XYZ file of C-alpha atoms in Angstrom:
509
model
C 17.782 -5.615 52.239
C 19.904 -8.794 51.186
C 18.748 -10.759 48.169
C 16.131 -8.533 46.689
C 16.135 -5.718 43.507
C 15.029 -2.743 43.193
C 12.111 -3.329 41.840
C 11.056 -5.469 45.072
C 11.599 -9.297 43.090
C 14.693 -11.700 44.624
C 17.812 -11.614 43.339
C 18.197 -14.504 40.589
C 20.225 -17.234 40.711
C 23.560 -17.261 38.768
C 22.172 -18.891 35.622
C 26.260 -19.245 34.604
C 27.240 -22.034 37.072
C 25.462 -25.338 35.985
C 27.584 -27.013 37.978
C 25.741 -26.022 40.648
C 22.551 -26.719 39.052
C 23.741 -29.810 38.038
C 24.332 -30.991 42.088
C 21.335 -29.525 42.714
C 19.319 -31.601 40.351
C 21.125 -34.712 41.745
C 19.991 -33.801 45.108
C 16.430 -33.026 44.773
C 16.084 -36.692 42.361
C 18.104 -38.183 45.621
C 15.385 -37.238 47.670
C 12.598 -37.943 45.165
C 11.536 -34.458 44.988
C 9.714 -35.077 41.589
C 6.009 -34.975 40.821
C 5.661 -39.004 41.633
C 7.346 -38.630 44.747
C 5.383 -35.183 45.673
C 2.306 -37.114 44.897
C 3.101 -39.823 47.090
C 4.093 -38.104 50.220
C 0.876 -35.540 49.764
C -1.754 -37.468 48.839
C -3.651 -36.530 46.121
C -5.999 -33.757 47.743
C -3.001 -31.796 48.987
C -0.965 -31.735 45.718
C -3.930 -31.266 43.574
C -4.566 -27.841 45.861
C -1.136 -27.227 44.521
C -2.005 -26.344 41.329
C -4.433 -23.678 42.739
C -2.068 -22.113 44.704
C -3.022 -23.613 48.040
C -0.332 -24.600 50.333
C -2.082 -25.292 53.545
C -2.661 -28.877 52.482
C 1.009 -29.615 52.043
C 2.263 -27.500 55.000
C 0.125 -29.972 57.068
C 1.417 -32.941 54.643
C 5.147 -31.545 55.299
C 5.305 -30.884 59.523
C 8.111 -33.459 59.458
C 11.624 -33.754 59.220
C 11.963 -35.821 56.120
C 14.853 -35.141 53.327
C 12.008 -34.812 50.615
C 9.507 -32.026 53.327
C 11.739 -30.170 54.074
C 13.056 -29.861 50.252
C 9.262 -29.453 49.611
C 8.957 -26.717 52.841
C 11.822 -25.114 50.958
C 11.635 -24.625 47.390
C 7.765 -25.173 46.898
C 6.245 -24.116 49.693
C 8.750 -21.023 50.878
C 9.601 -21.855 53.453
C 12.198 -21.008 55.660
C 14.506 -24.310 57.185
C 17.469 -24.641 59.098
C 20.954 -24.406 58.064
C 20.951 -27.752 59.695
C 18.481 -29.513 58.367
C 19.538 -29.218 54.442
C 23.433 -29.377 54.759
C 23.194 -32.768 54.686
C 21.285 -33.285 51.186
C 22.405 -30.206 49.777
C 25.273 -28.133 48.828
C 24.379 -25.254 50.446
C 27.316 -23.396 50.195
C 27.376 -23.435 47.093
C 24.145 -22.568 46.721
C 24.273 -19.460 49.069
C 27.182 -18.559 47.073
C 25.226 -18.942 43.674
C 21.996 -17.151 44.569
C 19.805 -20.743 45.062
C 19.248 -19.445 48.451
C 20.029 -16.508 50.604
C 19.992 -16.142 54.540
C 16.927 -15.901 56.585
C 17.933 -14.712 59.423
C 19.428 -17.064 62.402
C 20.148 -19.989 61.293
C 17.734 -20.138 58.690
C 18.107 -20.329 55.093
C 15.044 -20.024 52.403
C 14.994 -20.400 48.574
C 14.975 -17.339 46.172
C 12.933 -19.193 43.410
C 10.371 -21.219 43.494
C 10.935 -24.763 42.284
C 8.406 -26.765 40.916
C 9.132 -30.859 40.147
C 7.084 -30.986 36.462
C 6.910 -34.634 34.983
C 7.558 -34.776 30.608
C 5.938 -36.647 28.264
C 7.988 -40.154 27.857
C 8.278 -39.354 32.270
C 11.138 -37.868 32.110
C 11.734 -35.282 36.270
C 12.600 -31.978 35.262
C 11.776 -28.685 37.350
C 10.186 -25.813 35.930
C 11.601 -22.120 37.751
C 9.688 -19.236 38.564
C 9.222 -16.415 40.603
C 7.920 -16.845 44.326
C 4.908 -17.477 45.508
C 4.250 -17.441 40.816
C 4.093 -20.830 40.348
C 0.679 -21.688 39.152
C 0.782 -19.648 36.125
C -2.937 -18.175 34.288
C -5.887 -16.627 36.539
C -5.461 -17.844 39.468
C -4.408 -15.088 41.904
C -0.932 -14.796 41.646
C 1.365 -14.214 44.918
C 2.867 -10.370 43.267
C 2.008 -7.733 40.984
C 5.380 -6.423 39.590
C 5.902 -5.512 36.227
C 8.220 -7.634 35.380
C 6.714 -11.006 37.277
C 7.729 -14.317 35.925
C 5.139 -17.463 36.349
C 5.671 -21.124 36.212
C 2.880 -23.673 35.073
C -0.393 -22.707 34.575
C -3.443 -24.370 32.408
C -2.797 -22.614 29.446
C 0.896 -23.315 30.061
C 0.091 -27.219 29.681
C -2.513 -26.387 27.083
C -0.205 -25.556 24.149
C 2.661 -28.114 25.067
C -0.296 -30.609 25.146
C -1.285 -29.446 21.263
C 2.126 -28.930 20.095
C 3.387 -31.156 17.601
C 6.063 -33.414 18.614
C 8.128 -34.456 15.036
C 11.976 -34.308 15.221
C 12.533 -30.775 13.800
C 15.784 -28.592 13.307
C 14.819 -25.557 14.797
C 11.962 -24.543 16.945
C 11.030 -21.365 18.497
C 9.338 -20.567 21.719
C 7.770 -16.665 21.362
C 7.459 -15.264 24.707
C 9.047 -17.692 26.872
C 8.723 -16.546 29.956
C 9.342 -20.037 32.271
C 10.711 -21.493 29.153
C 8.296 -24.870 29.518
C 8.204 -24.590 25.832
C 11.376 -24.456 25.099
C 12.243 -27.116 27.202
C 9.660 -29.516 25.740
C 11.090 -28.347 22.609
C 14.663 -29.619 23.678
C 13.642 -32.948 23.739
C 12.866 -32.794 19.947
C 15.020 -29.750 18.119
C 18.178 -29.380 17.378
C 18.282 -25.963 17.900
C 15.703 -23.802 20.338
C 15.725 -20.350 19.872
C 13.511 -18.269 22.729
C 12.147 -14.881 22.927
C 10.399 -12.930 25.545
C 10.496 -9.276 26.212
C 11.006 -9.468 29.725
C 15.255 -10.235 30.147
C 14.324 -11.503 33.926
C 12.059 -14.012 32.208
C 15.474 -15.381 29.721
C 17.131 -15.974 32.850
C 14.798 -17.917 34.553
C 14.146 -20.289 31.583
C 18.147 -20.561 31.701
C 17.036 -21.488 34.788
C 14.572 -24.190 34.444
C 16.858 -25.595 31.168
C 19.736 -26.513 32.902
C 17.533 -27.920 36.070
C 15.868 -29.533 34.079
C 19.375 -31.269 32.509
C 17.991 -30.036 29.336
C 20.546 -28.218 26.306
C 20.771 -24.552 26.645
C 18.787 -22.357 24.626
C 19.636 -19.817 22.143
C 17.615 -17.110 24.400
C 17.297 -13.477 22.874
C 15.610 -10.462 24.418
C 12.929 -8.648 22.790
C 9.400 -8.812 21.346
C 7.983 -11.901 19.826
C 10.141 -11.951 16.187
C 11.951 -8.705 16.453
C 15.148 -10.207 18.147
C 15.369 -12.874 15.125
C 17.858 -11.869 11.539
C 16.122 -11.462 8.607
C 17.161 -14.677 7.340
C 15.816 -17.289 9.367
C 13.222 -19.702 9.434
C 12.027 -22.520 11.988
C 10.408 -26.038 11.705
C 8.269 -24.841 14.746
C 7.202 -21.846 16.197
C 5.174 -22.103 19.191
C 4.125 -19.050 21.785
C 1.742 -18.916 24.521
C 1.740 -15.131 24.178
C 0.190 -12.412 26.329
C -2.789 -12.077 25.167
C -5.200 -10.506 27.481
C -6.824 -7.618 26.166
C -6.580 -5.987 28.621
C -6.883 -1.104 29.200
C -2.990 -0.739 28.762
C 0.097 -2.885 29.154
C 0.388 -3.387 33.071
C 1.747 -6.883 33.762
C 4.474 -7.623 31.693
C 3.620 -11.686 31.316
C -0.193 -12.111 30.294
C -0.842 -7.787 28.611
C 0.217 -7.303 25.208
C 0.306 -4.136 25.521
C -1.198 -3.541 22.001
C -5.265 -2.342 20.971
C -7.302 -5.382 21.420
C -6.569 -8.670 19.948
C -3.888 -6.844 17.351
C -1.349 -8.712 19.596
C -2.463 -12.231 18.284
C -3.582 -10.805 15.075
C -0.035 -9.643 14.311
C 1.521 -12.776 15.514
C -0.283 -15.222 13.527
C 0.099 -12.825 10.293
C 4.180 -12.469 11.046
C 4.111 -16.659 11.080
C 4.246 -17.436 7.941
C 7.108 -15.325 6.634
C 9.338 -17.070 9.736
C 8.250 -21.046 8.824
C 10.124 -23.606 6.442
C 8.128 -25.574 3.703
C 5.738 -28.346 5.813
C 6.742 -26.370 9.381
C 4.158 -25.610 12.108
C 3.525 -22.425 14.252
C 1.173 -23.064 17.250
C -0.599 -20.740 19.587
C -2.873 -19.732 22.134
C -4.740 -16.429 22.123
C -7.756 -14.468 22.921
C -10.480 -12.786 19.547
C -12.623 -10.348 20.317
C -16.268 -10.969 19.062
C -17.459 -7.690 17.908
C -21.161 -6.573 17.186
C -22.006 -7.232 13.624
C -19.058 -8.811 12.506
C -19.370 -13.065 12.197
C -15.837 -13.873 14.989
C -14.638 -16.539 12.759
C -14.072 -14.439 8.873
C -12.246 -11.981 11.948
C -9.496 -14.894 12.586
C -9.735 -16.233 8.926
C -8.419 -13.411 8.025
C -5.263 -13.636 10.145
C -4.055 -16.449 8.510
C -1.253 -15.643 6.378
C -0.480 -16.258 2.950
C 0.475 -19.611 2.129
C -0.562 -21.464 5.451
C -2.639 -23.997 6.005
C -4.643 -23.064 9.093
C -7.230 -25.147 11.756
C -8.872 -22.539 14.240
C -10.293 -24.020 17.406
C -12.036 -21.847 19.636
C -12.874 -23.695 23.229
C -14.321 -20.730 25.266
C -15.880 -17.667 24.804
C -16.605 -14.772 28.025
C -18.477 -11.811 27.962
C -17.014 -9.037 28.960
C -18.075 -8.862 32.189
C -16.442 -12.384 33.221
C -13.535 -11.902 30.903
C -12.943 -8.665 32.893
C -13.251 -10.170 36.696
C -11.281 -12.933 35.320
C -8.647 -11.210 34.499
C -8.916 -8.723 38.013
C -8.750 -11.784 40.162
C -5.514 -12.972 38.294
C -3.195 -9.639 39.191
C -4.535 -9.357 42.980
C -7.418 -6.260 42.731
C -9.811 -7.957 43.975
C -8.080 -8.475 47.254
C -6.609 -4.576 47.653
C -8.754 -1.356 47.030
C -12.577 -1.826 46.654
C -12.542 1.518 44.596
C -9.537 1.132 42.682
C -10.695 -2.223 41.728
C -13.981 -1.299 40.759
C -11.695 1.961 38.541
C -9.897 -0.770 36.404
C -13.001 -2.373 35.836
C -14.904 0.249 34.338
C -11.919 1.180 32.788
C -12.053 -1.941 30.921
C -15.902 -2.309 30.166
C -15.195 1.407 28.469
C -12.391 -0.094 26.722
C -14.650 -2.829 25.608
C -17.705 -0.725 24.890
C -15.541 1.765 22.647
C -14.725 -1.203 19.957
C -18.365 -2.804 20.077
C -16.889 -5.752 22.248
C -19.371 -8.314 23.519
C -17.418 -11.372 23.594
C -14.063 -12.133 24.109
C -13.162 -16.103 22.391
C -10.152 -17.670 23.856
C -8.739 -21.174 21.736
C -5.462 -21.859 19.604
C -4.341 -21.752 16.597
C -2.271 -24.181 14.022
C -0.773 -23.289 10.966
C 1.489 -25.276 8.507
C 3.666 -23.910 5.867
C 2.089 -25.157 2.261
C 3.041 -25.613 -1.511
C -0.512 -25.804 -2.163
C -2.654 -23.358 -4.635
C -5.610 -23.055 -2.654
C -4.714 -23.549 1.226
C -7.139 -24.523 3.951
C -8.135 -22.697 6.650
C -10.162 -24.496 8.566
C -12.254 -22.668 11.934
C -14.863 -23.873 14.648
C -16.445 -24.096 17.569
C -15.248 -26.714 19.956
C -16.099 -26.197 23.638
C -16.406 -30.180 24.210
C -14.199 -32.655 26.153
C -11.178 -33.415 24.121
C -8.134 -35.893 24.977
C -4.454 -34.072 25.622
C -2.211 -34.359 24.501
C -3.290 -33.770 20.617
C 0.071 -32.966 18.590
C -0.724 -36.157 16.749
C -4.126 -35.666 16.257
C -3.036 -32.603 14.714
C -0.604 -32.926 12.979
C -2.353 -35.733 11.273
C -5.428 -33.891 10.600
C -2.936 -32.056 8.123
C -1.622 -35.022 6.983
C -5.579 -36.220 6.224
C -5.982 -32.926 4.422
C -3.284 -33.189 1.719
C -4.827 -36.251 1.399
C -7.850 -35.161 0.710
C -6.419 -32.294 -1.459
C -4.631 -34.604 -3.771
C -7.488 -37.313 -3.984
C -10.732 -36.807 -6.509
C -13.451 -38.663 -6.025
C -12.068 -41.512 -8.475
C -9.073 -41.533 -6.592
C -11.120 -42.088 -3.430
C -13.203 -44.659 -4.713
C -10.034 -46.788 -5.183
C -8.083 -45.608 -2.321
C -8.547 -48.474 1.056
C -9.580 -47.025 4.874
C -9.480 -48.079 8.624
C -11.477 -47.035 10.711
C -9.903 -44.804 13.448
C -9.003 -46.265 16.785
C -11.571 -46.401 19.718
C -14.267 -45.183 17.404
C -17.565 -46.855 18.150
C -20.950 -46.603 16.633
C -24.672 -45.761 18.890
C -27.964 -46.124 17.125
C -30.261 -43.950 18.472
C -34.291 -44.312 18.360
C -37.161 -45.400 20.452
C -37.124 -48.656 22.031
C -38.642 -51.869 20.240
C -38.278 -49.785 17.093
C -37.160 -51.392 14.397
C -34.614 -48.890 12.655
C -32.877 -46.376 14.466
C -33.884 -42.867 13.860
C -29.841 -42.484 13.202
C -26.117 -43.725 13.727
C -23.415 -41.717 15.466
C -19.759 -42.559 15.152
C -18.539 -41.409 18.356
C -14.520 -41.240 18.698
C -13.215 -41.931 21.665
C -9.330 -40.121 21.647
C -7.988 -36.831 20.567
C -11.388 -34.468 19.697
C -13.911 -36.626 20.367
C -15.991 -36.217 18.107
C -19.141 -37.283 16.891
C -20.977 -37.521 13.452
C -24.414 -38.815 12.186
C -23.459 -41.617 9.452
C -26.570 -42.903 7.458
C -27.164 -46.512 7.183
C -24.431 -47.017 4.113
C -22.049 -44.663 5.740
C -22.347 -46.623 9.300
C -21.999 -50.104 6.929
C -18.565 -48.549 5.151
C -16.642 -47.419 7.869
C -18.121 -50.878 9.787
C -15.941 -53.021 7.204
C -13.322 -50.289 6.538
C -10.258 -52.602 7.169
C -7.387 -51.489 4.934
C -8.116 -54.562 3.134
C -11.311 -53.772 0.294
C -10.767 -50.316 -1.354
C -13.765 -47.930 -0.624
C -15.134 -48.456 -4.626
C -15.871 -52.769 -3.729
C -17.280 -52.057 -0.244
C -19.373 -49.804 -1.571
C -20.565 -52.889 -4.629
C -20.965 -54.547 -1.843
C -23.495 -52.680 0.301
C -25.013 -51.654 -2.707
C -25.909 -55.617 -3.595
C -27.130 -56.046 -0.500
C -29.297 -53.210 -0.040
C -30.522 -53.549 -3.774
C -29.380 -50.379 -4.862
C -27.363 -49.242 -8.185
C -24.136 -49.509 -7.144
C -22.960 -46.730 -9.599
C -25.572 -43.787 -8.162
C -23.832 -45.398 -4.895
C -20.447 -44.815 -6.331
C -21.850 -41.216 -6.996
C -22.949 -40.081 -4.031
C -20.908 -41.515 -1.222
C -17.791 -39.711 -1.753
C -18.491 -36.571 -0.010
C -19.767 -38.871 3.035
C -16.007 -40.125 2.594
C -14.799 -37.119 2.804
C -16.114 -35.539 5.451
C -15.829 -38.937 7.990
C -11.466 -39.200 6.238
C -12.039 -35.112 7.486
C -12.794 -35.302 10.987
C -10.099 -38.471 11.502
C -13.053 -41.104 11.205
C -11.318 -42.456 8.485
C -7.796 -43.206 8.310
C -6.190 -43.778 4.431
C -4.232 -46.695 4.405
C -0.436 -46.788 2.492
């Protein structure tokens, strides 16, 4: 069968024809086949439906014959279109020869891969390539169940891209690159990008994503996680959206790690320390087991390698039934034979029961290589809304950590601080009461934290504009409140330290 490999997956376009990819990119941009162009053509409801793998609204919105409608049906909705209709807008013969298109019977052509517009952080027009029917990654029910299938962009992909620290670096590493979205982001601020994947098809598709997006080529290496690296190689940034799903067996390469329980995520985190350059960041998405009789925080804390600060955030916890159902739907098992579905579900629960697993946590892990004598490991549960992108928030967290580590209480009192942007104060109490029951400082950016403060803390934060030292502000507060300034100076640094740690106060230079 033309255009299909022995595995049943479509034959991929040639990745060594950058000239053809460049001409295709020019044609797509010329027809406004971009994220903004799609939103304008389809409208918000149909555009949002695509992110749920629902194509009917988009099919209804592209029943005309404009160039953009035709390209949407061809590359995004995987509908055959007449050769003559695309001949004026695309280099059809070159695309057929290099494998981006295939003949679909009669005088029609069809795409061999999904091409989805994707907007970069600064509005760049990029394109993410994936296997047909698999443009939306994650637990949404994919269109194919072949072991080597390569998914596109899903919620996990965009979460990792959003939390990644984006400072300029010499060398970046994307482990388990998949369709290449993390490598694409890294190429914008890294001199050299290396991407690894156990699936050679994923490396091929990553190359297509990069060239079609007009990005520099990456150093693509086949193998599992760190295995393809040379002994001496260090990186300033390591990112990974690994196959973290805790499952019985390794049926699907893109999601199942093939190790027992959460061992893959543990190994990934533990091995990252020896691959980081001094000051470098490693950032991962991960699952971890909640085991009966064990504190989950202790479990993930034990993963942190020596010589690394860490910030680990649990975003969600699912019981074992919810977890099994989520990933059985992801692989489409719920649409197949009922007996087979029930057997797979049962096998999942058997696996969890044998390991005394009661639930599975999902979140992100950030490591930073440090020379500090006592590294900091912060583990927290934060299921509340956040504001992406968080990369700058995460970088600033570690900068403040350095500041607090280097300054004792006496230094804090000599320091100058500024209230962070968009922090507001809320007073909570009964209507008509003379004084509030408590005062809350709340962030409207980043992690969107809220913390209770006493009268001194609220007054201190309210006047922090960087002009006065902390000690002078406390002396003024003591005078207003009729308190002993020495005692106030003694008891307040702990509260200042907490406000700095959580990002409510920022040290000024």
